[in-house]
Amino acid sequence: MELEVDENDLQAAGAELFADGGRRGIRIHGWVIESPRHSILNSSTVQEWEQKLQTSHLPEMVFGENTLILKHLNSGTKIHFNAFDALCGWKQEALPPVEVPAAAKWKFRSKPFEEVILDYDYTFTTPYCGSGTIEIDKDLNGRKISEETSNVHWEDCKEQIDLIALASKEPILFYDEVVLYEDELADNGISLLTVKVRVMPSSWFLLLQFWLRVDGVLIRLRETRMHCVFGGSTNPVVLRESCWR
């Protein structure tokens, strides 16, 4: 169900919603926040990803073109979330496979006529906390292009996200939930990576969540929250907190 936004709230916040094909989002206080969404990867793209990741295993449903992008125009700060970077994290972490009685039949899941040794993390657990770069827009023959110059720099701090303030009844100007990948673990649970964002007149807040349930064995939850209060600073301050359970 799509969020209904009061035009008066948008005008009061100096915000503008936009939608173009699979791309939708909001412009507010120097930020452009958008969530392009498309269908799952086709077979040829799956093969490309497998080659790049050096694996023969991917989740059942990979929404490779689904992204959440938050870009601060003045500083060029771009925070974004995508399935490929998340799977790079899965491949690098390389957790051992979860031992379950039902795992024996999964050996034939991807190749019915060829036994596959279950020697990889089939839950696709990832340490991914998002991607961040600094992009400067340049004019090239009357056409604007974005040139990446460096990665976003994160620093440890004592300041925490004020969840009580976020619970206040402030109007929500934009909300979306983007699925990055999903696997039902051969009907023995679920592995799901999603990112949700909501934009208010005073700030934006997002939750990146990896949720795993292996029936009768374990539940695993990894969450990253980010919050940015709108202000006049050239360089925005974004708080990021991660929690693994």
mmCIF file of C-alpha atoms in Angstrom:
data_model
loop_
_atom_site.group_PDB
_atom_site.id
_atom_site.type_symbol
_atom_site.label_atom_id
_atom_site.label_comp_id
_atom_site.label_asym_id
_atom_site.label_seq_id
_atom_site.Cartn_x
_atom_site.Cartn_y
_atom_site.Cartn_z
ATOM 1 C CA MET A 1 0.000 0.000 0.000
ATOM 2 C CA GLU A 2 1.505 3.316 -1.082
ATOM 3 C CA LEU A 3 1.838 6.090 1.474
ATOM 4 C CA GLU A 4 -0.531 9.024 1.010
ATOM 5 C CA VAL A 5 1.271 12.305 1.610
ATOM 6 C CA ASP A 6 -0.400 15.622 2.374
ATOM 7 C CA GLU A 7 0.674 18.280 -0.158
ATOM 8 C CA ASN A 8 0.637 20.878 2.613
ATOM 9 C CA ASP A 9 3.201 18.857 4.578
ATOM 10 C CA LEU A 10 5.434 18.645 1.502
ATOM 11 C CA GLN A 11 5.238 22.385 0.860
ATOM 12 C CA ALA A 12 5.886 23.230 4.495
ATOM 13 C CA ALA A 13 9.015 21.047 4.448
ATOM 14 C CA GLY A 14 10.199 22.427 1.094
ATOM 15 C CA ALA A 15 10.102 18.888 -0.336
ATOM 16 C CA GLU A 16 9.206 17.517 -3.757
ATOM 17 C CA LEU A 17 8.177 13.967 -4.650
ATOM 18 C CA PHE A 18 9.064 12.530 -8.056
ATOM 19 C CA ALA A 19 8.335 9.340 -9.985
ATOM 20 C CA ASP A 20 9.712 8.195 -13.321
ATOM 21 C CA GLY A 21 9.180 4.598 -14.437
ATOM 22 C CA GLY A 22 10.672 2.303 -11.816
ATOM 23 C CA ARG A 23 12.315 5.289 -10.136
ATOM 24 C CA ARG A 24 10.592 7.162 -7.315
ATOM 25 C CA GLY A 25 11.814 9.395 -4.540
ATOM 26 C CA ILE A 26 11.941 12.779 -2.856
ATOM 27 C CA ARG A 27 14.071 15.944 -2.966
ATOM 28 C CA ILE A 28 14.417 17.664 0.376
ATOM 29 C CA HIS A 29 16.979 19.998 2.028
ATOM 30 C CA GLY A 30 19.692 19.280 -0.537
ATOM 31 C CA TRP A 31 19.146 15.506 -0.475
ATOM 32 C CA VAL A 32 17.842 13.361 -3.333
ATOM 33 C CA ILE A 33 16.488 10.086 -1.968
ATOM 34 C CA GLU A 34 15.262 7.513 -4.460
ATOM 35 C CA SER A 35 14.509 3.795 -4.709
ATOM 36 C CA PRO A 36 14.675 2.368 -8.253
ATOM 37 C CA ARG A 37 13.094 -1.105 -8.371
ATOM 38 C CA HIS A 38 13.068 -3.762 -11.083
ATOM 39 C CA SER A 39 12.520 -7.503 -11.517
ATOM 40 C CA ILE A 40 14.864 -10.313 -10.417
ATOM 41 C CA LEU A 41 18.061 -11.085 -12.297
ATOM 42 C CA ASN A 42 17.698 -12.947 -15.585
ATOM 43 C CA SER A 43 19.776 -16.050 -16.336
ATOM 44 C CA SER A 44 22.511 -14.247 -18.304
ATOM 45 C CA THR A 45 23.031 -11.674 -15.559
ATOM 46 C CA VAL A 46 23.082 -14.449 -12.960
ATOM 47 C CA GLN A 47 25.997 -16.024 -14.837
ATOM 48 C CA GLU A 48 27.820 -12.669 -14.919
ATOM 49 C CA TRP A 49 27.381 -12.251 -11.174
ATOM 50 C CA GLU A 50 28.547 -15.798 -10.488
ATOM 51 C CA GLN A 51 31.720 -15.134 -12.487
ATOM 52 C CA LYS A 52 32.399 -11.854 -10.711
ATOM 53 C CA LEU A 53 31.718 -13.343 -7.272
ATOM 54 C CA GLN A 54 33.526 -16.586 -8.142
ATOM 55 C CA THR A 55 30.652 -18.764 -6.969
ATOM 56 C CA SER A 56 28.058 -21.094 -8.443
ATOM 57 C CA HIS A 57 25.504 -20.195 -5.778
ATOM 58 C CA LEU A 58 23.200 -17.194 -5.508
ATOM 59 C CA PRO A 59 19.939 -16.656 -3.592
ATOM 60 C CA GLU A 60 16.757 -17.847 -5.330
ATOM 61 C CA MET A 61 15.587 -14.286 -5.885
ATOM 62 C CA VAL A 62 18.184 -11.573 -6.423
ATOM 63 C CA PHE A 63 16.815 -8.116 -7.181
ATOM 64 C CA GLY A 64 20.026 -6.911 -8.731
ATOM 65 C CA GLU A 65 18.694 -3.583 -9.992
ATOM 66 C CA ASN A 66 16.830 -2.705 -6.799
ATOM 67 C CA THR A 67 18.651 0.036 -4.939
ATOM 68 C CA LEU A 68 18.148 2.700 -2.323
ATOM 69 C CA ILE A 69 20.172 5.847 -3.006
ATOM 70 C CA LEU A 70 20.589 8.857 -0.729
ATOM 71 C CA LYS A 71 22.700 11.649 -2.200
ATOM 72 C CA HIS A 72 23.582 14.987 -0.646
ATOM 73 C CA LEU A 73 24.155 17.297 -3.604
ATOM 74 C CA ASN A 74 26.401 19.954 -2.045
ATOM 75 C CA SER A 75 28.932 17.538 -0.548
ATOM 76 C CA GLY A 76 28.539 14.758 -3.111
ATOM 77 C CA THR A 77 27.936 12.250 -0.304
ATOM 78 C CA LYS A 78 26.197 9.189 -1.723
ATOM 79 C CA ILE A 79 24.981 6.335 0.478
ATOM 80 C CA HIS A 80 23.449 3.428 -1.392
ATOM 81 C CA PHE A 81 22.358 -0.173 -0.922
ATOM 82 C CA ASN A 82 22.508 -2.956 -3.499
ATOM 83 C CA ALA A 83 22.493 -6.742 -3.687
ATOM 84 C CA PHE A 84 25.879 -7.168 -5.405
ATOM 85 C CA ASP A 85 27.854 -5.388 -2.681
ATOM 86 C CA ALA A 86 25.904 -7.334 -0.039
ATOM 87 C CA LEU A 87 26.797 -10.632 -1.725
ATOM 88 C CA CYS A 88 30.442 -9.532 -1.922
ATOM 89 C CA GLY A 89 30.271 -9.284 1.866
ATOM 90 C CA TRP A 90 28.695 -12.770 2.081
ATOM 91 C CA LYS A 91 31.445 -14.240 -0.095
ATOM 92 C CA GLN A 92 34.196 -12.533 1.902
ATOM 93 C CA GLU A 93 32.822 -13.521 5.326
ATOM 94 C CA ALA A 94 32.385 -17.135 4.151
ATOM 95 C CA LEU A 95 30.612 -18.511 7.217
ATOM 96 C CA PRO A 96 30.477 -22.311 7.525
ATOM 97 C CA PRO A 97 27.150 -23.888 6.474
ATOM 98 C CA VAL A 98 24.516 -24.292 9.174
ATOM 99 C CA GLU A 99 24.107 -27.977 9.988
ATOM 100 C CA VAL A 100 20.477 -29.103 9.687
ATOM 101 C CA PRO A 101 18.916 -32.533 9.088
ATOM 102 C CA ALA A 102 17.163 -31.271 5.951
ATOM 103 C CA ALA A 103 20.421 -30.136 4.374
ATOM 104 C CA ALA A 104 21.049 -33.502 2.725
ATOM 105 C CA LYS A 105 18.364 -32.940 0.094
ATOM 106 C CA TRP A 106 19.677 -29.442 -0.639
ATOM 107 C CA LYS A 107 22.737 -31.045 -2.236
ATOM 108 C CA PHE A 108 20.587 -31.644 -5.311
ATOM 109 C CA ARG A 109 18.811 -28.300 -5.248
ATOM 110 C CA SER A 110 20.695 -26.297 -7.860
ATOM 111 C CA LYS A 111 21.740 -29.228 -10.083
ATOM 112 C CA PRO A 112 19.152 -32.051 -9.891
ATOM 113 C CA PHE A 113 21.330 -34.526 -11.825
ATOM 114 C CA GLU A 114 24.611 -33.738 -10.152
ATOM 115 C CA GLU A 115 25.371 -33.965 -6.456
ATOM 116 C CA VAL A 116 26.649 -30.703 -4.993
ATOM 117 C CA ILE A 117 28.738 -30.708 -1.838
ATOM 118 C CA LEU A 118 27.201 -28.337 0.678
ATOM 119 C CA ASP A 119 30.388 -26.481 1.570
ATOM 120 C CA TYR A 120 29.214 -22.873 1.464
ATOM 121 C CA ASP A 121 26.996 -20.575 3.534
ATOM 122 C CA TYR A 122 23.643 -21.297 1.903
ATOM 123 C CA THR A 123 21.947 -18.766 4.227
ATOM 124 C CA PHE A 124 23.698 -15.892 2.390
ATOM 125 C CA THR A 125 24.403 -14.134 5.688
ATOM 126 C CA THR A 126 26.179 -10.844 5.011
ATOM 127 C CA PRO A 127 28.018 -8.289 7.174
ATOM 128 C CA TYR A 128 26.973 -5.589 4.672
ATOM 129 C CA CYS A 129 26.229 -2.173 6.206
ATOM 130 C CA GLY A 130 25.692 -0.230 2.986
ATOM 131 C CA SER A 131 27.931 1.396 0.385
ATOM 132 C CA GLY A 132 29.158 4.978 0.405
ATOM 133 C CA THR A 133 31.076 7.183 -1.998
ATOM 134 C CA ILE A 134 31.768 10.847 -2.666
ATOM 135 C CA GLU A 135 30.527 11.826 -6.128
ATOM 136 C CA ILE A 136 31.088 15.234 -7.651
ATOM 137 C CA ASP A 137 28.770 16.309 -10.461
ATOM 138 C CA LYS A 138 30.630 17.760 -13.443
ATOM 139 C CA ASP A 139 29.435 19.363 -16.659
ATOM 140 C CA LEU A 140 30.518 17.567 -19.826
ATOM 141 C CA ASN A 141 29.380 19.291 -23.016
ATOM 142 C CA GLY A 142 26.207 20.493 -21.362
ATOM 143 C CA ARG A 143 25.509 17.132 -19.756
ATOM 144 C CA LYS A 144 25.942 16.505 -16.039
ATOM 145 C CA ILE A 145 27.914 13.413 -15.074
ATOM 146 C CA SER A 146 28.874 12.101 -11.630
ATOM 147 C CA GLU A 147 32.515 11.292 -10.986
ATOM 148 C CA GLU A 148 33.421 9.155 -7.975
ATOM 149 C CA THR A 149 36.364 10.588 -6.035
ATOM 150 C CA SER A 150 36.566 8.578 -2.780
ATOM 151 C CA ASN A 151 34.690 6.427 -0.306
ATOM 152 C CA VAL A 152 32.583 7.846 2.515
ATOM 153 C CA HIS A 153 34.638 8.074 5.716
ATOM 154 C CA TRP A 154 32.997 6.788 8.912
ATOM 155 C CA GLU A 155 34.301 7.731 12.369
ATOM 156 C CA ASP A 156 33.558 6.220 15.780
ATOM 157 C CA CYS A 157 31.547 8.515 18.035
ATOM 158 C CA LYS A 158 29.607 8.440 21.305
ATOM 159 C CA GLU A 159 26.505 10.051 19.852
ATOM 160 C CA GLN A 160 23.576 7.686 19.376
ATOM 161 C CA ILE A 161 20.458 7.711 17.212
ATOM 162 C CA ASP A 162 17.597 9.266 19.176
ATOM 163 C CA LEU A 163 14.935 6.577 18.732
ATOM 164 C CA ILE A 164 12.560 8.396 21.105
ATOM 165 C CA ALA A 165 12.610 11.491 18.893
ATOM 166 C CA LEU A 166 12.002 9.272 15.866
ATOM 167 C CA ALA A 167 8.862 7.937 17.536
ATOM 168 C CA SER A 168 7.291 11.424 17.589
ATOM 169 C CA LYS A 169 4.229 12.026 15.423
ATOM 170 C CA GLU A 170 6.019 13.833 12.649
ATOM 171 C CA PRO A 171 4.450 13.483 9.172
ATOM 172 C CA ILE A 172 6.115 10.937 6.892
ATOM 173 C CA LEU A 173 6.808 12.529 3.511
ATOM 174 C CA PHE A 174 8.304 9.475 1.814
ATOM 175 C CA TYR A 175 8.535 5.772 2.686
ATOM 176 C CA ASP A 176 9.718 2.704 0.820
ATOM 177 C CA GLU A 177 10.923 -0.838 1.431
ATOM 178 C CA VAL A 178 13.380 -2.345 -1.040
ATOM 179 C CA VAL A 179 14.082 -6.078 -1.207
ATOM 180 C CA LEU A 180 17.664 -6.869 -2.250
ATOM 181 C CA TYR A 181 17.553 -10.678 -2.140
ATOM 182 C CA GLU A 182 15.514 -13.538 -0.743
ATOM 183 C CA ASP A 183 15.815 -17.315 -0.426
ATOM 184 C CA GLU A 184 13.322 -19.751 1.125
ATOM 185 C CA LEU A 185 16.041 -22.316 1.907
ATOM 186 C CA ALA A 186 14.216 -25.140 0.095
ATOM 187 C CA ASP A 187 11.096 -24.502 2.222
ATOM 188 C CA ASN A 188 13.091 -24.898 5.428
ATOM 189 C CA GLY A 189 13.157 -21.245 6.459
ATOM 190 C CA ILE A 190 13.917 -17.873 4.954
ATOM 191 C CA SER A 191 16.873 -15.620 4.248
ATOM 192 C CA LEU A 192 15.942 -12.022 3.468
ATOM 193 C CA LEU A 193 17.831 -8.759 2.988
ATOM 194 C CA THR A 194 15.783 -5.559 2.860
ATOM 195 C CA VAL A 195 16.286 -1.843 3.396
ATOM 196 C CA LYS A 196 13.541 0.541 4.524
ATOM 197 C CA VAL A 197 13.646 4.330 4.486
ATOM 198 C CA ARG A 198 11.368 7.024 5.791
ATOM 199 C CA VAL A 199 11.740 10.760 5.317
ATOM 200 C CA MET A 200 10.267 13.347 7.697
ATOM 201 C CA PRO A 201 10.429 17.170 7.592
ATOM 202 C CA SER A 202 13.342 17.152 10.061
ATOM 203 C CA SER A 203 15.367 14.098 9.044
ATOM 204 C CA TRP A 204 15.628 10.773 7.235
ATOM 205 C CA PHE A 205 15.970 7.355 8.837
ATOM 206 C CA LEU A 206 16.684 3.943 7.362
ATOM 207 C CA LEU A 207 16.932 0.336 8.476
ATOM 208 C CA LEU A 208 18.965 -2.278 6.612
ATOM 209 C CA GLN A 209 17.935 -5.705 7.875
ATOM 210 C CA PHE A 210 19.212 -9.206 7.207
ATOM 211 C CA TRP A 211 16.728 -11.716 8.612
ATOM 212 C CA LEU A 212 17.390 -15.476 8.730
ATOM 213 C CA ARG A 213 15.223 -18.298 10.024
ATOM 214 C CA VAL A 214 16.331 -21.919 9.681
ATOM 215 C CA ASP A 215 13.407 -23.998 10.929
ATOM 216 C CA GLY A 216 14.147 -25.807 14.179
ATOM 217 C CA VAL A 217 17.747 -24.575 14.279
ATOM 218 C CA LEU A 218 18.350 -20.828 14.570
ATOM 219 C CA ILE A 219 17.243 -17.260 13.989
ATOM 220 C CA ARG A 220 19.815 -14.651 12.968
ATOM 221 C CA LEU A 221 19.267 -10.900 12.739
ATOM 222 C CA ARG A 222 21.722 -8.265 11.537
ATOM 223 C CA GLU A 223 20.560 -4.654 11.456
ATOM 224 C CA THR A 224 22.098 -1.340 10.460
ATOM 225 C CA ARG A 225 20.308 1.924 11.221
ATOM 226 C CA MET A 226 21.214 5.327 9.807
ATOM 227 C CA HIS A 227 19.811 8.729 10.709
ATOM 228 C CA CYS A 228 20.517 12.210 9.390
ATOM 229 C CA VAL A 229 19.024 15.419 10.765
ATOM 230 C CA PHE A 230 18.630 18.100 8.096
ATOM 231 C CA GLY A 231 20.727 21.201 8.653
ATOM 232 C CA GLY A 232 22.660 23.957 6.931
ATOM 233 C CA SER A 233 26.031 22.190 7.088
ATOM 234 C CA THR A 234 27.904 21.648 3.823
ATOM 235 C CA ASN A 235 28.912 18.207 5.061
ATOM 236 C CA PRO A 236 25.969 16.294 6.544
ATOM 237 C CA VAL A 237 26.352 14.216 9.702
ATOM 238 C CA VAL A 238 24.935 10.704 9.369
ATOM 239 C CA LEU A 239 24.806 8.461 12.425
ATOM 240 C CA ARG A 240 25.180 4.735 11.774
ATOM 241 C CA GLU A 241 24.570 1.917 14.273
ATOM 242 C CA SER A 242 24.829 -1.817 13.649
ATOM 243 C CA CYS A 243 23.591 -4.699 15.789
ATOM 244 C CA TRP A 244 23.957 -8.466 15.326
ATOM 245 C CA ARG A 245 21.768 -10.930 17.189
#
